[in-house]
Short mmCIF file of C-alpha atoms and ligand atoms in Angstrom, two decimals:
data_model
loop_
_atom_site.label_atom_id
_atom_site.label_comp_id
_atom_site.label_asym_id
_atom_site.label_seq_id
_atom_site.Cartn_x
_atom_site.Cartn_y
_atom_site.Cartn_z
CA MET A 1 287.23 80.68 217.05
CA TYR A 2 286.42 83.06 214.16
CA ARG A 3 286.87 86.77 213.39
CA MET A 4 283.98 88.89 212.53
CA ASN A 5 284.70 91.83 210.17
CA GLN A 6 282.78 94.71 209.04
CA TYR A 7 281.92 93.93 205.45
CA ALA A 8 284.63 95.50 203.32
CA ALA A 9 284.72 93.54 200.08
CA SER A 10 285.84 95.52 197.13
CA ALA A 11 284.21 95.10 193.76
CA SER A 12 287.09 92.89 192.61
CA SER A 13 287.01 90.53 195.59
CA LEU A 14 283.25 90.12 195.13
CA ILE A 15 283.91 89.11 191.47
CA ALA A 16 286.11 86.37 192.85
CA LEU A 17 283.02 84.57 194.04
CA SER A 18 280.97 82.38 191.75
CA LEU A 19 277.83 84.29 192.59
CA VAL A 20 278.05 87.94 193.45
CA LEU A 21 275.65 90.30 194.96
CA GLY A 22 274.77 93.12 192.76
CA LEU A 23 276.95 95.94 194.08
CA SER A 24 274.08 98.15 194.78
CA SER A 25 272.74 95.46 197.05
CA VAL A 26 275.85 95.63 199.16
CA SER A 27 276.19 99.49 199.37
CA LEU A 28 272.54 99.86 200.31
CA ALA A 29 272.64 97.29 203.06
CA LYS A 30 272.23 98.69 206.68
CA ILE A 31 274.41 96.17 208.43
CA SER A 32 276.90 93.63 207.05
CA ARG A 33 279.45 91.43 208.82
CA GLN A 34 281.79 88.82 207.56
CA ALA A 35 283.66 85.92 209.17
CA HIS A 36 285.89 83.13 207.87
CA LEU A 37 284.05 79.91 208.45
CA MET A 38 283.63 76.52 206.74
CA GLY A 39 286.67 77.29 204.57
CA THR A 40 285.04 80.41 203.16
CA ALA A 41 283.97 83.96 203.74
CA PHE A 42 280.56 83.92 205.36
CA THR A 43 278.77 87.27 205.05
CA ILE A 44 275.47 88.29 206.55
CA ILE A 45 273.73 91.41 205.38
CA ILE A 46 270.62 92.83 207.05
CA SER A 47 268.51 95.60 205.63
CA ASP A 48 265.81 95.69 208.41
CA ASP A 49 265.73 98.74 210.46
CA ILE A 50 266.93 97.42 213.92
CA PRO A 51 268.83 98.90 216.74
CA GLU A 52 272.63 98.44 216.59
CA SER A 53 272.63 96.48 219.89
CA GLN A 54 270.22 93.98 218.40
CA SER A 55 272.18 93.64 215.18
CA VAL A 56 275.41 92.98 217.07
CA GLN A 57 273.70 90.34 219.09
CA ILE A 58 272.05 88.61 216.06
CA MET A 59 275.26 88.63 214.04
CA GLY A 60 277.07 87.04 216.95
CA GLN A 61 274.46 84.38 217.24
CA ALA A 62 274.32 83.69 213.52
CA PHE A 63 278.16 83.23 213.13
CA ALA A 64 278.22 81.05 216.18
CA GLU A 65 275.62 78.88 214.61
CA VAL A 66 277.75 78.45 211.51
CA ALA A 67 280.76 77.66 213.74
CA ARG A 68 278.73 75.07 215.68
CA ILE A 69 277.62 73.33 212.41
CA GLU A 70 281.21 73.28 211.15
CA SER A 71 282.40 71.73 214.41
CA LEU A 72 279.76 68.88 213.96
CA MET A 73 280.13 68.25 210.22
CA SER A 74 283.56 69.22 208.98
CA GLU A 75 285.56 66.21 207.78
CA TRP A 76 288.70 68.33 208.29
CA LEU A 77 288.32 68.91 212.06
CA PRO A 78 289.43 65.84 213.96
CA ASP A 79 286.82 66.17 216.71
CA SER A 80 283.79 66.53 214.47
CA GLU A 81 281.03 63.92 214.41
CA ILE A 82 281.86 63.24 210.72
CA SER A 83 285.60 62.57 211.52
CA LEU A 84 284.51 60.14 214.27
CA VAL A 85 282.27 58.30 211.74
CA ASN A 86 285.18 58.14 209.35
CA ARG A 87 287.59 56.80 212.01
CA ASN A 88 284.95 54.12 212.89
CA ALA A 89 284.57 53.00 209.22
CA GLY A 90 284.18 49.25 208.95
CA ARG A 91 284.46 48.87 212.72
CA LEU A 92 281.82 50.58 214.76
CA VAL A 93 278.36 52.22 214.50
CA THR A 94 278.66 55.91 215.60
CA LYS A 95 276.05 57.83 217.59
CA VAL A 96 275.74 61.38 216.31
CA SER A 97 273.44 64.33 216.66
CA ALA A 98 270.00 64.47 215.04
CA GLU A 99 271.31 67.24 212.81
CA THR A 100 274.25 65.31 211.41
CA VAL A 101 271.84 62.35 210.76
CA ALA A 102 269.46 64.70 208.91
CA VAL A 103 272.22 66.22 206.70
CA VAL A 104 273.65 62.82 205.80
CA SER A 105 270.08 61.55 205.07
CA SER A 106 269.44 64.63 202.78
CA ALA A 107 272.83 63.79 201.10
CA LEU A 108 271.73 60.24 200.47
CA THR A 109 268.41 61.43 198.99
CA VAL A 110 270.38 63.45 196.48
CA SER A 111 272.78 60.47 195.85
CA ARG A 112 269.82 58.29 195.06
CA MET A 113 268.17 60.94 192.81
CA SER A 114 271.41 61.39 190.85
CA LYS A 115 272.41 57.69 190.87
CA GLY A 116 275.61 58.50 192.73
CA ALA A 117 276.75 61.58 190.71
CA PHE A 118 276.66 63.28 194.20
CA ASP A 119 277.99 60.90 196.77
CA PRO A 120 279.18 61.96 200.24
CA SER A 121 281.47 58.93 200.39
CA TRP A 122 283.54 60.68 197.66
CA ALA A 123 285.87 61.46 200.59
CA SER A 124 287.15 57.87 200.42
CA LEU A 125 289.41 59.46 197.81
CA ARG A 126 290.72 61.85 200.32
CA GLY A 127 294.36 62.83 200.02
CA LEU A 128 294.66 61.69 196.46
CA TRP A 129 293.81 65.05 194.95
CA SER A 130 294.88 68.45 196.13
CA PHE A 131 293.65 71.61 194.46
CA LYS A 132 295.78 73.93 196.59
CA LEU A 133 297.50 76.21 194.01
CA ASP A 134 300.84 76.11 195.76
CA LYS A 135 300.74 72.28 196.15
CA PRO A 136 298.52 70.69 193.52
CA LYS A 137 298.38 66.87 193.49
CA LEU A 138 297.32 64.50 190.85
CA PRO A 139 296.57 60.88 191.92
CA LYS A 140 298.27 57.80 190.54
CA ARG A 141 295.89 55.90 188.35
CA SER A 142 296.29 52.59 190.21
CA GLU A 143 295.69 54.28 193.59
CA LEU A 144 292.54 56.03 192.28
CA LEU A 145 291.09 52.78 190.98
CA THR A 146 291.70 51.02 194.29
CA ARG A 147 290.12 53.79 196.41
CA LEU A 148 287.13 54.28 194.06
CA LYS A 149 285.95 50.80 195.24
CA SER A 150 285.20 52.48 198.54
CA VAL A 151 283.06 55.23 197.07
CA ASP A 152 279.48 53.90 197.31
CA TYR A 153 276.63 55.77 198.97
CA GLN A 154 274.78 52.44 199.26
CA LYS A 155 277.32 51.31 201.86
CA ILE A 156 276.40 54.13 204.19
CA ARG A 157 273.99 52.97 206.86
CA VAL A 158 271.90 55.73 208.64
CA SER A 159 269.43 55.15 211.36
CA LYS A 160 267.23 58.25 212.15
CA LYS A 161 265.60 56.32 214.95
CA ASP A 162 268.93 55.38 216.72
CA ARG A 163 270.71 58.51 215.45
CA THR A 164 273.62 56.44 214.07
CA ILE A 165 275.84 56.32 211.04
CA TYR A 166 277.90 53.48 209.96
CA LEU A 167 280.32 53.11 206.97
CA THR A 168 280.33 49.41 206.25
CA GLU A 169 283.88 49.10 204.95
CA PRO A 170 287.26 50.13 206.33
CA GLY A 171 288.78 52.91 204.25
CA MET A 172 285.47 54.49 203.48
CA ALA A 173 285.01 58.21 204.48
CA LEU A 174 282.30 60.85 204.40
CA GLY A 175 282.75 64.36 203.18
CA LEU A 176 280.02 66.96 203.33
CA GLY A 177 281.84 69.70 201.45
CA ALA A 178 279.07 69.98 198.87
CA ILE A 179 276.14 70.09 201.33
CA ALA A 180 276.98 71.26 204.87
CA LYS A 181 277.47 74.94 203.84
CA GLY A 182 273.98 74.86 202.38
CA TYR A 183 272.68 73.54 205.79
CA ALA A 184 274.40 76.26 207.64
CA ILE A 185 272.91 78.90 205.36
CA ASP A 186 269.40 77.43 206.07
CA ARG A 187 270.06 77.45 209.83
CA VAL A 188 271.15 81.16 209.78
CA LYS A 189 268.06 81.99 207.69
CA ALA A 190 265.82 80.30 210.27
CA LEU A 191 267.63 81.99 213.15
CA LEU A 192 267.25 85.44 211.57
CA ARG A 193 263.56 84.87 210.70
CA ASP A 194 262.87 83.65 214.34
CA GLN A 195 264.20 86.93 215.50
CA GLY A 196 261.70 88.77 213.26
CA ILE A 197 264.37 89.81 210.68
CA GLU A 198 262.75 89.76 207.22
CA ASN A 199 265.19 91.41 204.76
CA PHE A 200 268.62 89.82 204.62
CA ILE A 201 271.25 87.92 202.74
CA VAL A 202 273.11 84.93 204.13
CA ASP A 203 276.13 84.33 201.81
CA GLY A 204 278.43 81.36 202.36
CA GLY A 205 281.16 82.28 199.89
CA GLY A 206 278.90 82.82 196.98
CA ASP A 207 276.16 80.25 197.93
CA LEU A 208 273.42 82.35 199.45
CA TYR A 209 269.86 82.78 200.59
CA ALA A 210 268.18 86.06 199.82
CA SER A 211 265.20 87.00 201.97
CA GLY A 212 262.77 89.92 201.33
CA GLN A 213 264.51 92.82 199.66
CA LYS A 214 267.03 95.62 200.23
CA ILE A 215 265.88 99.24 201.04
CA ASP A 216 265.11 100.33 197.50
CA GLY A 217 264.03 97.15 195.79
CA PRO A 218 264.96 93.55 195.08
CA TRP A 219 268.33 91.98 195.97
CA THR A 220 270.27 91.15 192.77
CA VAL A 221 272.76 88.44 192.18
CA GLY A 222 275.10 87.94 189.36
CA ILE A 223 276.63 84.76 187.87
CA ARG A 224 280.30 85.41 187.02
CA HIS A 225 281.85 84.64 183.67
CA PRO A 226 283.75 81.38 184.29
CA ARG A 227 286.76 82.33 182.14
CA GLN A 228 286.86 86.08 182.26
CA ALA A 229 286.51 88.89 184.87
CA GLY A 230 283.12 90.18 185.25
CA LEU A 231 279.51 88.98 185.21
CA LEU A 232 277.72 86.95 182.67
CA MET A 233 274.21 87.79 183.89
CA GLU A 234 272.54 89.49 186.74
CA PHE A 235 268.93 89.06 187.98
CA PRO A 236 266.66 89.89 190.97
CA ILE A 237 266.01 87.24 193.64
CA GLN A 238 263.70 87.07 196.60
CA ASP A 239 262.97 84.42 199.26
CA ARG A 240 265.12 81.82 197.51
CA ALA A 241 268.47 80.05 197.86
CA ILE A 242 270.88 80.40 194.95
CA VAL A 243 273.98 78.23 194.79
CA THR A 244 276.65 77.81 192.13
CA SER A 245 279.18 74.96 191.56
CA GLY A 246 281.91 75.89 189.12
CA ASP A 247 285.12 74.44 187.70
CA TYR A 248 286.85 77.83 188.39
CA GLU A 249 286.35 77.81 192.18
CA ARG A 250 289.22 75.44 193.16
CA PHE A 251 291.44 74.19 190.38
CA PHE A 252 294.87 73.91 188.90
CA MET A 253 296.11 73.75 185.34
CA LEU A 254 298.54 71.24 183.85
CA GLY A 255 299.29 72.31 180.36
CA ALA A 256 295.97 73.21 178.79
CA ARG A 257 293.97 70.85 181.12
CA ARG A 258 292.01 72.15 184.09
CA TYR A 259 291.84 69.91 187.14
CA HIS A 260 289.13 71.06 189.49
CA HIS A 261 287.37 69.97 192.71
CA ILE A 262 284.20 68.45 191.58
CA ILE A 263 284.79 64.77 190.92
CA ASP A 264 283.00 62.37 188.58
CA LEU A 265 282.98 59.25 190.77
CA LYS A 266 282.72 56.95 187.76
CA THR A 267 286.34 57.83 186.80
CA GLY A 268 287.72 59.63 189.95
CA MET A 269 288.66 62.50 187.61
CA PRO A 270 287.24 66.08 187.62
CA ALA A 271 283.74 66.12 185.98
CA GLU A 272 283.86 67.49 182.47
CA ARG A 273 280.30 67.81 181.29
CA SER A 274 279.74 71.25 182.94
CA VAL A 275 281.62 74.50 183.54
CA SER A 276 279.22 76.03 186.04
CA VAL A 277 275.86 75.03 187.47
CA THR A 278 273.59 77.47 189.31
CA ILE A 279 270.60 76.12 191.26
CA LEU A 280 267.67 78.14 192.68
CA ALA A 281 265.55 76.42 195.31
CA ASP A 282 263.76 76.96 198.58
CA ASP A 283 266.40 75.36 200.64
CA ALA A 284 270.12 75.94 200.44
CA VAL A 285 270.93 72.41 201.72
CA PHE A 286 269.23 71.01 198.68
CA ALA A 287 270.47 73.61 196.25
CA ASP A 288 274.03 73.01 197.36
CA SER A 289 273.97 69.19 196.92
CA ILE A 290 271.92 69.23 193.71
CA ALA A 291 274.30 71.73 192.10
CA THR A 292 277.16 69.30 192.55
CA ALA A 293 275.02 66.40 191.27
CA VAL A 294 273.87 68.40 188.16
CA PHE A 295 277.47 69.49 187.49
CA VAL A 296 278.62 65.95 187.32
CA LEU A 297 275.58 64.82 185.27
CA GLY A 298 275.97 67.61 182.75
CA PRO A 299 273.30 69.67 180.95
CA VAL A 300 271.24 66.88 179.44
CA ASP A 301 270.84 64.48 182.32
CA GLY A 302 271.05 67.29 184.81
CA LEU A 303 268.16 69.23 183.32
CA GLN A 304 266.17 66.13 183.09
CA LEU A 305 266.53 65.58 186.80
CA ILE A 306 265.71 69.35 187.62
CA GLU A 307 262.61 69.40 185.40
CA LYS A 308 261.17 66.68 187.74
CA LEU A 309 261.63 68.84 190.87
CA PRO A 310 258.97 71.43 191.46
CA GLY A 311 260.28 74.76 192.69
CA VAL A 312 263.90 74.02 191.65
CA ASP A 313 265.52 75.89 188.77
CA ALA A 314 268.94 75.47 187.03
CA ILE A 315 271.27 77.47 184.86
CA ILE A 316 274.01 75.36 183.35
CA LEU A 317 277.03 76.63 181.45
CA ALA A 318 278.24 73.82 179.16
CA PRO A 319 281.87 73.58 177.92
CA ASP A 320 280.88 74.21 174.27
CA GLY A 321 279.47 77.59 175.20
CA ARG A 322 275.79 76.76 175.37
CA ILE A 323 273.69 78.00 178.29
CA TYR A 324 270.92 75.55 179.36
CA HIS A 325 268.21 76.48 181.88
CA SER A 326 265.06 74.87 183.29
CA THR A 327 261.78 75.62 181.50
CA SER A 328 260.16 77.22 184.58
CA LEU A 329 262.91 79.84 184.85
CA LYS A 330 261.35 83.06 183.69
CA LEU A 331 264.44 85.17 183.05
CA ASN A 332 265.86 86.60 179.89
CA LEU A 333 269.16 84.77 179.75
CA PRO A 334 271.71 84.74 176.87
CA ASP A 335 271.86 81.39 174.95
CA ARG A 336 275.64 81.20 174.95
CA TRP A 337 278.72 82.25 176.82
CA SER A 338 282.10 82.64 175.23
CA PRO A 339 284.54 79.79 176.38
CA ILE A 340 287.60 81.86 175.38
P1 ADP B 401 281.84 74.75 196.43
O1 ADP B 401 282.11 74.07 197.79
O2 ADP B 401 283.00 75.33 195.87
O3 ADP B 401 280.58 75.56 196.55
P2 ADP B 401 280.40 72.39 195.57
O4 ADP B 401 279.27 72.67 196.43
O5 ADP B 401 280.18 71.81 194.19
O6 ADP B 401 281.37 73.56 195.40
O7 ADP B 401 281.19 71.27 196.41
C1 ADP B 401 282.47 70.79 195.93
C2 ADP B 401 283.01 69.98 197.06
O8 ADP B 401 282.21 68.83 197.21
C3 ADP B 401 284.38 69.48 196.81
O9 ADP B 401 285.39 70.39 197.31
C4 ADP B 401 284.41 68.23 197.64
O10 ADP B 401 284.55 68.55 199.00
C5 ADP B 401 283.01 67.67 197.44
N1 ADP B 401 282.77 66.84 196.24
C6 ADP B 401 283.52 66.78 195.10
N2 ADP B 401 282.98 65.92 194.22
C7 ADP B 401 281.89 65.41 194.82
C8 ADP B 401 280.83 64.48 194.42
N3 ADP B 401 280.84 63.94 193.25
N4 ADP B 401 279.80 64.21 195.36
C9 ADP B 401 279.80 64.85 196.51
N5 ADP B 401 280.76 65.73 196.92
C10 ADP B 401 281.77 65.95 196.14
MG1 MG B 402 278.09 74.04 196.79
#
């Protein structure tokens, strides 16, 4: 189902992620393993002193957990619960697991908070855009306008009691690409803590949870420069999730214009108010979805939302080079980044 590798990322491949672990964090880790899951490289790093047999067993369980969540919630796997909900759109109510109901409910909470900037029914646009570098695809305007009518989180019916999901119109579809990875990170964190592991990183392709510390001090994470190689800033983190949504993760260029994978659902076009949004929060499931919401909302409306949420911080890189951050974030950050 997946291959588990010894962690072997070079400095340059680490930089390819939106968030990178400070290199000293990686080299001082006792055990690290990587597997390709949920369309990305999932890495688990443990710095507790545990016997190898235990670490092998725990790593196996942790990656199996991510694979299990992917098999329930991926909109790309035809047998997932989400794919079944999508096939039943406008026809049937679908019985799903309590977990899928919970993740879709969390998604809807963020949709309401952001007035639809984050909307799991964005997937009603599926197939119109492709951000694959070898096969980029730009939608026809008329097609986009027709399909946008099916994007509306208020037309998603969820019953926690009955454990059902129903999309009220044919053609609607759910996509959990901006939230399911966060849920998987939270589940792995819980699994490791249940086993008594205290010091670890769960990294889902640059979205991560950092627990405790490494051997010689705090874990450090860096936010990469969105337009150049290298890091823009680096800071310590402990017992928090940190997630970045950036316009440089999946994109193609046509002339001078960048088309990327975070969609402003008012227009159906890539969101333009942000270049990168980093969120720090207790839960990765929340950080993941709110990062996408804030990206679409942009620095002004996005920060207004974040300031209302206790325990949640944001760092937003705006297209004009300004760096915005929440007032409770006590870090020495630069005011600007250089867009060229
Ligand atoms: P990444 O997956 O690169 O970390 P995000 O968490 O921001 O980035 O998720 C982007 C993904 O979310 C897209 O690839 C797509 O699957 C989905 N998506 C795009 N636009 C929206 C949106 N406005 N609301 C909800 N999901 C979205
Ligand atoms: Mg994300």
